[in-house]
Short mmCIF file of C-alpha atoms in Angstrom, two decimals:
data_model
loop_
_atom_site.label_atom_id
_atom_site.label_comp_id
_atom_site.label_asym_id
_atom_site.label_seq_id
_atom_site.Cartn_x
_atom_site.Cartn_y
_atom_site.Cartn_z
CA UNK A 1 10.76 230.67 -43.72
CA UNK A 2 6.89 231.79 -44.39
CA UNK A 3 6.44 231.09 -48.18
CA UNK A 4 4.98 234.79 -48.56
CA UNK A 5 8.57 236.00 -47.94
CA UNK A 6 10.39 234.04 -50.30
CA UNK A 7 12.31 236.17 -52.53
CA UNK A 8 12.75 235.84 -56.06
CA UNK A 9 16.10 236.02 -55.99
CA UNK A 10 17.68 232.66 -57.98
CA UNK A 11 20.71 230.61 -57.23
CA UNK A 12 22.43 228.97 -59.94
CA UNK A 13 22.87 225.41 -58.70
CA UNK A 14 25.07 222.95 -60.53
CA UNK A 15 23.49 220.55 -62.41
CA UNK A 16 24.47 216.69 -62.29
CA UNK A 17 24.02 216.38 -65.42
CA UNK A 18 27.45 215.97 -67.07
CA UNK A 19 27.01 215.48 -71.33
CA UNK A 20 24.94 216.71 -73.66
CA UNK A 21 23.97 213.51 -74.81
CA UNK A 22 22.51 212.81 -71.01
CA UNK A 23 25.42 209.76 -70.15
CA UNK A 24 26.26 209.74 -66.93
CA UNK A 25 30.26 209.03 -66.21
CA UNK A 26 29.57 205.08 -65.90
CA UNK A 27 27.87 204.92 -69.22
CA UNK A 28 24.69 204.93 -67.95
CA UNK A 29 21.34 206.16 -69.98
CA UNK A 30 19.54 208.52 -67.34
CA UNK A 31 16.19 208.07 -69.62
CA UNK A 32 16.82 204.48 -69.71
CA UNK A 33 17.21 204.45 -65.73
CA UNK A 34 13.94 206.45 -65.30
CA UNK A 35 12.11 203.86 -67.51
CA UNK A 36 13.32 201.60 -65.35
CA UNK A 37 13.13 202.84 -61.69
CA UNK A 38 10.67 205.77 -62.58
CA UNK A 39 7.90 207.00 -59.90
CA UNK A 40 4.36 207.13 -61.88
CA UNK A 41 3.35 210.40 -60.74
CA UNK A 42 0.57 210.34 -63.17
CA UNK A 43 -3.06 210.72 -61.19
CA UNK A 44 -4.14 207.94 -64.21
CA UNK A 45 -1.31 206.10 -63.32
CA UNK A 46 -0.59 205.15 -67.15
CA UNK A 47 3.25 205.82 -66.76
CA UNK A 48 2.78 209.08 -68.72
CA UNK A 49 5.47 210.88 -66.47
CA UNK A 50 7.73 209.01 -64.51
CA UNK A 51 10.04 210.60 -62.08
CA UNK A 52 13.43 209.83 -60.12
CA UNK A 53 14.48 212.12 -57.43
CA UNK A 54 18.23 212.58 -58.16
CA UNK A 55 19.01 215.40 -55.12
CA UNK A 56 16.71 215.91 -52.08
CA UNK A 57 15.42 219.40 -51.81
CA UNK A 58 16.23 221.55 -48.88
CA UNK A 59 12.73 222.16 -47.84
CA UNK A 60 9.93 220.25 -47.04
CA UNK A 61 7.57 222.63 -49.04
CA UNK A 62 6.43 222.18 -52.36
CA UNK A 63 5.04 224.71 -54.92
CA UNK A 64 1.13 225.20 -55.12
CA UNK A 65 -1.31 225.79 -57.97
CA UNK A 66 -0.42 229.45 -59.51
CA UNK A 67 2.78 230.06 -57.60
CA UNK A 68 5.18 231.36 -59.80
CA UNK A 69 8.36 228.87 -60.19
CA UNK A 70 12.04 229.51 -61.28
CA UNK A 71 13.99 226.17 -62.68
CA UNK A 72 17.14 225.39 -64.59
CA UNK A 73 16.44 222.36 -66.90
CA UNK A 74 17.80 220.58 -69.59
CA UNK A 75 15.69 218.42 -72.51
CA UNK A 76 16.53 215.51 -74.24
CA UNK A 77 14.96 213.32 -77.18
CA UNK A 78 15.05 209.74 -76.58
CA UNK A 79 18.13 209.15 -78.73
CA UNK A 80 19.66 211.19 -76.29
CA UNK A 81 19.96 214.31 -78.76
CA UNK A 82 19.95 217.65 -76.48
CA UNK A 83 17.01 220.07 -77.69
CA UNK A 84 16.61 222.78 -75.32
CA UNK A 85 18.81 224.02 -72.10
CA UNK A 86 18.19 226.77 -69.38
CA UNK A 87 21.91 226.67 -68.35
CA UNK A 88 23.20 227.31 -72.74
CA UNK A 89 21.02 230.36 -72.08
CA UNK A 90 22.67 231.19 -68.50
CA UNK A 91 19.28 232.16 -67.25
CA UNK A 92 16.51 230.44 -65.33
CA UNK A 93 13.31 229.75 -66.75
CA UNK A 94 10.01 230.86 -65.11
CA UNK A 95 6.45 230.28 -65.16
CA UNK A 96 3.10 229.80 -63.13
CA UNK A 97 2.31 226.54 -62.21
CA UNK A 98 -0.45 224.70 -63.02
CA UNK A 99 -1.68 227.27 -65.91
CA UNK A 100 -1.07 225.73 -69.00
CA UNK A 101 2.07 227.62 -69.45
CA UNK A 102 4.18 224.55 -70.08
CA UNK A 103 4.00 221.24 -70.85
CA UNK A 104 1.59 218.61 -68.86
CA UNK A 105 4.34 216.93 -67.74
CA UNK A 106 6.28 220.06 -66.14
CA UNK A 107 3.02 221.11 -64.28
CA UNK A 108 2.90 217.63 -62.83
CA UNK A 109 6.52 216.98 -62.19
CA UNK A 110 7.36 220.58 -60.99
CA UNK A 111 4.33 220.06 -58.70
CA UNK A 112 5.75 217.43 -56.76
CA UNK A 113 9.46 218.96 -56.25
CA UNK A 114 10.60 220.57 -53.10
CA UNK A 115 13.11 223.97 -53.42
CA UNK A 116 16.63 222.80 -54.60
CA UNK A 117 15.55 219.17 -55.65
CA UNK A 118 16.40 217.89 -58.94
CA UNK A 119 14.94 215.31 -60.57
CA UNK A 120 14.80 213.50 -64.06
CA UNK A 121 11.78 212.95 -65.88
CA UNK A 122 10.74 211.10 -68.90
CA UNK A 123 7.45 212.09 -70.26
CA UNK A 124 5.10 210.52 -72.69
CA UNK A 125 4.26 212.08 -75.83
CA UNK A 126 0.40 212.89 -74.68
CA UNK A 127 2.03 214.75 -71.75
CA UNK A 128 4.67 216.51 -74.04
CA UNK A 129 4.18 218.03 -77.52
CA UNK A 130 2.11 215.24 -78.93
CA UNK A 131 1.42 214.27 -82.35
CA UNK A 132 2.05 217.78 -83.30
CA UNK A 133 5.40 218.10 -82.12
CA UNK A 134 7.22 221.69 -82.07
CA UNK A 135 8.93 223.47 -84.23
CA UNK A 136 11.77 221.56 -85.43
CA UNK A 137 13.40 220.57 -82.93
CA UNK A 138 10.80 217.90 -81.33
CA UNK A 139 9.36 215.30 -83.70
CA UNK A 140 5.61 213.75 -83.79
CA UNK A 141 4.84 211.43 -80.66
CA UNK A 142 8.31 212.23 -79.08
CA UNK A 143 8.72 210.91 -75.66
CA UNK A 144 10.88 213.42 -73.77
CA UNK A 145 13.56 213.23 -70.84
CA UNK A 146 14.42 216.24 -68.68
CA UNK A 147 16.60 217.11 -65.80
CA UNK A 148 14.89 219.94 -63.79
CA UNK A 149 16.43 221.89 -61.00
CA UNK A 150 13.66 223.76 -58.36
CA UNK A 151 15.42 226.87 -57.93
CA UNK A 152 12.57 228.89 -55.90
CA UNK A 153 9.14 229.59 -55.96
CA UNK A 154 6.77 232.44 -54.76
CA UNK A 155 3.06 233.11 -54.55
CA UNK A 156 0.86 235.12 -56.79
CA UNK A 157 1.15 238.64 -56.50
CA UNK A 158 -3.11 239.56 -56.97
CA UNK A 159 -2.63 243.12 -57.56
CA UNK A 160 1.18 243.29 -58.42
CA UNK A 161 2.17 245.39 -55.29
CA UNK A 162 3.17 242.64 -53.39
CA UNK A 163 -0.21 243.59 -51.05
CA UNK A 164 -1.92 239.91 -51.48
CA UNK A 165 -0.07 237.15 -52.08
CA UNK A 166 -2.18 234.25 -52.91
CA UNK A 167 -1.25 230.43 -52.93
CA UNK A 168 -3.73 227.88 -54.11
CA UNK A 169 -3.91 224.91 -52.09
CA UNK A 170 -6.65 223.42 -53.81
CA UNK A 171 -7.85 224.67 -57.16
CA UNK A 172 -11.58 225.74 -57.83
CA UNK A 173 -14.47 224.19 -59.97
CA UNK A 174 -15.08 225.70 -63.25
CA UNK A 175 -14.39 228.92 -64.71
CA UNK A 176 -16.80 231.21 -62.84
CA UNK A 177 -15.91 233.94 -60.09
CA UNK A 178 -17.88 236.04 -57.69
CA UNK A 179 -18.18 239.79 -58.88
CA UNK A 180 -18.30 242.86 -56.64
CA UNK A 181 -21.56 242.64 -54.87
CA UNK A 182 -22.06 238.97 -54.85
CA UNK A 183 -23.22 236.73 -52.07
CA UNK A 184 -20.46 234.43 -50.93
CA UNK A 185 -20.21 231.83 -48.54
CA UNK A 186 -16.90 231.26 -47.31
CA UNK A 187 -14.88 229.89 -44.54
CA UNK A 188 -11.96 231.39 -43.38
CA UNK A 189 -8.88 231.18 -40.83
CA UNK A 190 -7.08 234.17 -39.61
CA UNK A 191 -3.55 233.97 -38.25
CA UNK A 192 -1.19 237.11 -37.42
CA UNK A 193 2.34 236.21 -35.93
CA UNK A 194 1.68 232.23 -35.57
CA UNK A 195 -1.54 233.37 -33.49
CA UNK A 196 -5.17 232.06 -34.72
CA UNK A 197 -7.32 235.17 -34.10
CA UNK A 198 -10.74 234.12 -36.66
CA UNK A 199 -12.13 230.79 -37.61
CA UNK A 200 -15.31 231.29 -38.93
CA UNK A 201 -18.03 230.33 -41.58
CA UNK A 202 -19.78 233.86 -43.15
CA UNK A 203 -21.95 234.89 -45.83
CA UNK A 204 -21.60 238.51 -46.94
CA UNK A 205 -21.78 240.70 -49.96
CA UNK A 206 -18.39 241.07 -51.93
CA UNK A 207 -17.46 244.62 -51.11
CA UNK A 208 -18.76 244.64 -47.84
CA UNK A 209 -16.41 242.06 -45.71
CA UNK A 210 -15.72 244.96 -43.32
CA UNK A 211 -18.94 245.06 -41.84
CA UNK A 212 -18.14 241.16 -40.83
CA UNK A 213 -14.63 242.32 -39.42
CA UNK A 214 -13.25 240.86 -43.12
CA UNK A 215 -10.36 243.13 -44.37
CA UNK A 216 -10.97 244.37 -47.65
CA UNK A 217 -7.80 241.76 -49.13
CA UNK A 218 -10.18 239.23 -48.89
CA UNK A 219 -12.91 241.38 -50.73
CA UNK A 220 -11.05 242.00 -53.41
CA UNK A 221 -9.27 238.24 -53.78
CA UNK A 222 -12.84 236.69 -53.81
CA UNK A 223 -13.02 238.22 -57.39
CA UNK A 224 -10.33 236.11 -58.37
CA UNK A 225 -11.39 232.83 -56.97
CA UNK A 226 -13.52 229.88 -58.06
CA UNK A 227 -15.99 227.69 -56.19
CA UNK A 228 -14.36 225.55 -54.03
CA UNK A 229 -11.19 226.97 -54.29
CA UNK A 230 -9.04 226.61 -50.99
CA UNK A 231 -6.33 229.50 -50.69
CA UNK A 232 -3.76 230.99 -48.68
CA UNK A 233 -3.57 234.90 -48.59
CA UNK A 234 -1.02 237.00 -47.33
CA UNK A 235 -2.47 240.31 -46.84
CA UNK A 236 -0.01 243.80 -45.91
CA UNK A 237 -1.25 246.23 -43.75
CA UNK A 238 -2.67 248.20 -46.64
CA UNK A 239 -4.96 245.33 -47.41
CA UNK A 240 -5.49 243.93 -43.85
CA UNK A 241 -6.49 246.22 -40.84
CA UNK A 242 -4.28 249.06 -41.67
CA UNK A 243 -3.24 252.00 -39.22
CA UNK A 244 -6.34 251.10 -37.15
CA UNK A 245 -5.56 247.44 -36.36
CA UNK A 246 -8.68 245.43 -35.10
CA UNK A 247 -8.68 245.77 -31.28
CA UNK A 248 -11.36 242.75 -31.32
CA UNK A 249 -8.80 240.36 -32.63
CA UNK A 250 -6.06 241.92 -30.87
CA UNK A 251 -4.31 242.90 -34.13
CA UNK A 252 -1.83 245.76 -33.96
CA UNK A 253 -1.81 248.34 -36.28
CA UNK A 254 0.14 247.72 -39.70
CA UNK A 255 0.05 243.96 -38.88
CA UNK A 256 0.58 241.54 -41.62
CA UNK A 257 -2.19 238.87 -41.45
CA UNK A 258 -2.61 235.36 -42.95
CA UNK A 259 -5.87 233.93 -43.98
CA UNK A 260 -6.69 230.31 -45.08
CA UNK A 261 -9.96 230.96 -47.21
CA UNK A 262 -12.32 228.34 -48.81
CA UNK A 263 -15.03 229.73 -51.38
CA UNK A 264 -17.83 227.38 -50.42
CA UNK A 265 -20.51 228.90 -52.71
CA UNK A 266 -21.78 232.17 -54.20
CA UNK A 267 -24.31 234.17 -56.13
CA UNK A 268 -23.15 236.62 -58.51
CA UNK A 269 -24.94 240.07 -58.30
CA UNK A 270 -26.41 241.27 -61.27
CA UNK A 271 -24.43 242.68 -63.98
CA UNK A 272 -25.31 246.19 -65.15
CA UNK A 273 -27.25 244.46 -68.22
CA UNK A 274 -29.62 242.42 -66.33
CA UNK A 275 -30.83 245.71 -65.01
CA UNK A 276 -32.95 248.51 -66.28
CA UNK A 277 -32.37 252.02 -65.94
CA UNK A 278 -34.79 252.35 -62.96
CA UNK A 279 -33.17 249.72 -61.01
CA UNK A 280 -29.40 251.32 -61.47
CA UNK A 281 -31.01 254.88 -60.42
CA UNK A 282 -32.31 252.96 -57.14
CA UNK A 283 -29.21 250.93 -56.32
CA UNK A 284 -26.95 254.12 -57.40
CA UNK A 285 -28.39 255.76 -54.00
CA UNK A 286 -28.05 252.67 -52.39
CA UNK A 287 -24.67 252.17 -52.66
CA UNK A 288 -23.67 256.13 -52.89
CA UNK A 289 -24.81 255.85 -49.13
CA UNK A 290 -22.84 252.87 -48.23
CA UNK A 291 -19.78 254.43 -49.57
CA UNK A 292 -20.07 257.62 -47.62
CA UNK A 293 -20.61 255.48 -44.35
CA UNK A 294 -17.04 253.87 -45.44
CA UNK A 295 -15.65 256.92 -46.42
CA UNK A 296 -16.41 258.80 -43.07
CA UNK A 297 -15.24 255.57 -41.28
CA UNK A 298 -11.79 256.01 -43.00
CA UNK A 299 -12.48 252.51 -45.14
CA UNK A 300 -11.63 254.10 -48.52
CA UNK A 301 -10.56 250.93 -50.45
CA UNK A 302 -14.25 249.79 -49.42
CA UNK A 303 -15.55 253.08 -50.25
CA UNK A 304 -14.23 252.68 -54.01
CA UNK A 305 -16.19 249.95 -54.39
CA UNK A 306 -19.46 251.63 -53.73
CA UNK A 307 -18.78 254.17 -55.86
CA UNK A 308 -17.25 252.40 -59.03
CA UNK A 309 -20.30 250.50 -59.09
CA UNK A 310 -22.52 253.92 -59.77
CA UNK A 311 -19.86 254.22 -62.79
CA UNK A 312 -20.32 250.73 -64.17
CA UNK A 313 -24.16 251.02 -64.22
CA UNK A 314 -24.76 254.38 -65.22
CA UNK A 315 -21.70 255.74 -67.17
CA UNK A 316 -22.75 253.95 -70.70
CA UNK A 317 -26.55 254.53 -70.22
CA UNK A 318 -28.13 256.00 -72.99
CA UNK A 319 -32.02 256.66 -74.35
CA UNK A 320 -32.97 257.80 -71.00
CA UNK A 321 -35.59 260.07 -70.11
CA UNK A 322 -34.94 263.95 -69.64
CA UNK A 323 -35.62 263.20 -65.69
CA UNK A 324 -33.88 260.02 -65.64
CA UNK A 325 -30.76 261.65 -67.42
CA UNK A 326 -30.58 264.39 -64.82
CA UNK A 327 -30.35 261.95 -62.11
CA UNK A 328 -28.37 259.48 -63.63
CA UNK A 329 -25.46 262.62 -64.51
CA UNK A 330 -26.16 263.79 -60.68
CA UNK A 331 -25.10 260.53 -59.40
CA UNK A 332 -22.31 260.11 -61.83
CA UNK A 333 -20.69 263.51 -60.68
CA UNK A 334 -20.65 262.55 -56.94
CA UNK A 335 -19.42 259.17 -57.85
CA UNK A 336 -16.41 260.68 -59.27
CA UNK A 337 -16.28 263.39 -56.94
CA UNK A 338 -16.22 261.41 -54.12
CA UNK A 339 -13.73 258.79 -56.22
CA UNK A 340 -11.15 261.31 -56.69
CA UNK A 341 -11.22 262.18 -52.71
CA UNK A 342 -10.60 258.22 -51.97
CA UNK A 343 -7.85 258.08 -54.32
CA UNK A 344 -5.84 261.52 -52.64
CA UNK A 345 -6.73 259.69 -48.96
CA UNK A 346 -5.21 256.50 -50.58
CA UNK A 347 -2.49 258.39 -52.31
CA UNK A 348 -3.09 257.23 -55.84
CA UNK A 349 -3.03 260.87 -57.32
CA UNK A 350 -3.31 260.01 -60.96
CA UNK A 351 -6.36 258.20 -60.16
CA UNK A 352 -8.06 261.16 -58.70
CA UNK A 353 -6.98 263.53 -61.77
CA UNK A 354 -8.49 260.89 -63.72
CA UNK A 355 -12.10 260.83 -61.80
CA UNK A 356 -11.70 264.88 -61.51
CA UNK A 357 -11.19 265.01 -65.44
CA UNK A 358 -14.62 262.77 -65.89
CA UNK A 359 -16.53 264.93 -62.90
CA UNK A 360 -15.41 268.26 -65.10
CA UNK A 361 -16.63 266.58 -67.85
CA UNK A 362 -20.09 266.37 -66.89
CA UNK A 363 -19.56 270.00 -65.12
CA UNK A 364 -16.51 271.88 -66.47
CA UNK A 365 -17.02 274.59 -63.60
CA UNK A 366 -17.36 271.96 -60.93
CA UNK A 367 -15.88 273.55 -57.52
CA UNK A 368 -14.94 270.26 -56.32
CA UNK A 369 -13.65 269.00 -59.10
CA UNK A 370 -11.09 272.08 -59.79
CA UNK A 371 -10.27 271.78 -56.41
CA UNK A 372 -9.24 268.14 -55.87
CA UNK A 373 -7.58 267.99 -59.21
CA UNK A 374 -5.60 270.86 -58.37
CA UNK A 375 -4.87 268.92 -54.90
CA UNK A 376 -3.77 265.82 -56.66
CA UNK A 377 -1.14 267.87 -59.29
CA UNK A 378 0.01 269.72 -56.12
CA UNK A 379 1.03 266.49 -54.53
CA UNK A 380 2.12 265.18 -57.88
CA UNK A 381 4.82 268.28 -57.92
CA UNK A 382 2.64 269.61 -60.95
CA UNK A 383 2.71 273.19 -59.61
CA UNK A 384 1.83 275.14 -62.79
CA UNK A 385 -1.49 272.86 -63.43
CA UNK A 386 -2.23 273.16 -60.00
CA UNK A 387 -1.96 276.72 -59.93
CA UNK A 388 -4.05 276.72 -62.56
CA UNK A 389 -6.87 274.64 -61.47
CA UNK A 390 -6.84 276.97 -57.79
CA UNK A 391 -6.93 280.17 -60.02
CA UNK A 392 -10.02 278.44 -61.66
CA UNK A 393 -11.88 277.51 -58.27
CA UNK A 394 -11.59 281.37 -57.56
CA UNK A 395 -13.03 282.50 -60.83
CA UNK A 396 -16.00 280.20 -59.97
CA UNK A 397 -15.79 281.48 -56.35
CA UNK A 398 -13.74 284.26 -55.50
CA UNK A 399 -14.77 283.47 -51.67
CA UNK A 400 -12.75 280.48 -51.79
CA UNK A 401 -10.01 280.73 -49.39
CA UNK A 402 -8.51 277.48 -49.03
CA UNK A 403 -7.73 277.82 -53.41
CA UNK A 404 -6.10 281.20 -52.52
CA UNK A 405 -4.18 279.85 -50.03
CA UNK A 406 -3.30 276.76 -52.07
CA UNK A 407 -2.09 279.20 -55.06
CA UNK A 408 0.53 280.62 -52.76
CA UNK A 409 1.29 277.13 -51.75
CA UNK A 410 2.07 276.08 -54.98
CA UNK A 411 4.31 279.56 -56.25
CA UNK A 412 6.27 278.80 -52.45
CA UNK A 413 6.57 275.34 -53.91
CA UNK A 414 7.58 276.17 -57.26
CA UNK A 415 10.42 278.57 -55.83
CA UNK A 416 11.53 275.94 -53.43
CA UNK A 417 11.71 273.23 -56.47
CA UNK A 418 13.49 275.82 -58.87
CA UNK A 419 15.89 276.50 -56.19
CA UNK A 420 16.60 272.89 -55.21
CA UNK A 421 17.25 272.53 -59.29
CA UNK A 422 19.51 275.44 -59.22
CA UNK A 423 22.04 274.03 -56.58
CA UNK A 424 21.65 270.67 -58.14
CA UNK A 425 23.05 271.70 -61.53
CA UNK A 426 25.35 274.45 -60.04
CA UNK A 427 27.25 271.59 -57.95
CA UNK A 428 27.08 269.50 -61.28
CA UNK A 429 28.71 272.29 -63.18
CA UNK A 430 31.13 272.89 -60.62
CA UNK A 431 32.69 269.18 -60.67
CA UNK A 432 32.59 269.09 -64.34
CA UNK A 433 34.64 272.41 -63.98
CA UNK A 434 36.95 270.82 -61.38
CA UNK A 435 37.08 267.68 -63.83
CA UNK A 436 38.05 269.83 -66.69
CA UNK A 437 40.60 271.77 -64.64
CA UNK A 438 42.53 268.61 -63.66
CA UNK A 439 42.15 267.16 -66.90
CA UNK A 440 43.85 270.60 -67.99
CA UNK A 441 46.65 270.60 -65.54
CA UNK A 442 47.50 266.77 -66.54
CA UNK A 443 47.71 267.76 -70.29
CA UNK A 444 50.05 270.69 -69.22
CA UNK A 445 52.44 268.79 -67.18
CA UNK A 446 52.37 266.16 -70.19
CA UNK A 447 53.48 268.54 -72.50
CA UNK A 448 56.13 270.05 -70.45
CA UNK A 449 57.42 266.51 -69.78
CA UNK A 450 57.73 266.21 -73.66
CA UNK A 451 59.05 270.03 -74.35
CA UNK A 452 61.78 269.31 -71.81
CA UNK A 453 62.86 265.49 -73.26
CA UNK A 454 62.72 267.10 -76.81
CA UNK A 455 65.57 269.23 -75.29
CA UNK A 456 67.61 267.06 -73.66
CA UNK A 457 66.53 267.26 -70.41
CA UNK A 458 65.72 264.52 -67.99
CA UNK A 459 62.70 264.40 -66.37
CA UNK A 460 62.93 265.25 -62.49
CA UNK A 461 62.28 261.48 -61.26
CA UNK A 462 64.94 260.27 -63.76
CA UNK A 463 67.73 262.83 -62.74
CA UNK A 464 67.37 261.66 -58.84
CA UNK A 465 67.67 257.91 -59.57
CA UNK A 466 70.91 258.79 -62.02
CA UNK A 467 72.18 260.61 -58.63
CA UNK A 468 71.26 257.88 -56.13
CA UNK A 469 73.19 255.51 -58.34
CA UNK A 470 76.20 258.30 -58.31
CA UNK A 471 76.07 258.54 -54.60
CA UNK A 472 74.99 262.38 -54.48
CA UNK A 473 71.78 261.81 -52.90
#
């Protein structure tokens, strides 16, 4: 199973530790055993973290830097006293590997484990809680013993929509990342269905990878990478070559892709604060044109990157001359309107509404802004708001036939929606009525039986049983 298909479903496996004190059935102390026989897994070889594998894993693959890992564990002090256990909480513990969310010993130790493995770790204070200790459970300069079971791991979901999953093979250097518009030099290898279709070094501008047959998922992932980082990227169709595929590479429509990418170097694009107004306006004209080319080619995510640059440069620009102010407002209005259209195509209707609101803040009677906001609201089933916007379009331009048709559409959709609701509620009330009728009937039978018993009558079933006993039945 490929790593991006690993599920986060966690299997509860039994721990091999038998007592809270950490003493095995034969009286041995696990911590002492690790001290004597454990492997030094530190890079410094200072015996700060010693490890013994107690159960071999079920896979040859280990988690990578940044992966989300799921573990069960038990922790003890050097005197054998248990201070923590995920088993007691009946819930696995999850963290992102190598990102300082846990003690150093865990980042080091878990990175050496395989899925399903159980190991013992002995951790010196400098790899645990040091001289500070932790709360009231772990004293200063404590050596700790852990039993850890690696249940599962999965790559980092970069945009929280499962569209781009990253697994880092080699951590990058420093803390700087490319920005949109940065010039990057990368090495990439692309695979689909086990077949390599692309392998090359390439220099390009982040956000314009499409011009070099590079999918948008790589553009978007690069702004989260560091120099010399080497990672594996799993791209869903939305972030790959989409519905069009890539005949040049023999990629079918809606294919899932895997790329191994190394960021060799990059030069950041100028940030907004590094540019004067004249330069921003000149660049806005350039990226507006680039965005339009991408939009016409159906590359809506790429178009969004270009139009968003205009917003980042000009939205908070103050102290402009009258001429500059008019130019800036014109670029911003076009950018918001074009972003709204892109988001409509991408089916991100809330974002489309937000961009229309921004455009209408600049021009309250803008026909395109009103119409596109109406479209988005109609697609969100907000029929009244959509109808209101299309009516405003007609107030601005009575000849807009499309808006008139959309008003009819809103009215029809609203009626259909109300009819569906009426049927749903009618069915619901019928079910409630049936249930109430059954309950009333049951109460009536019970009441009759009670009244019969009070009058000295036998229930029918009891009379039949007595009849059988007397041979009458």
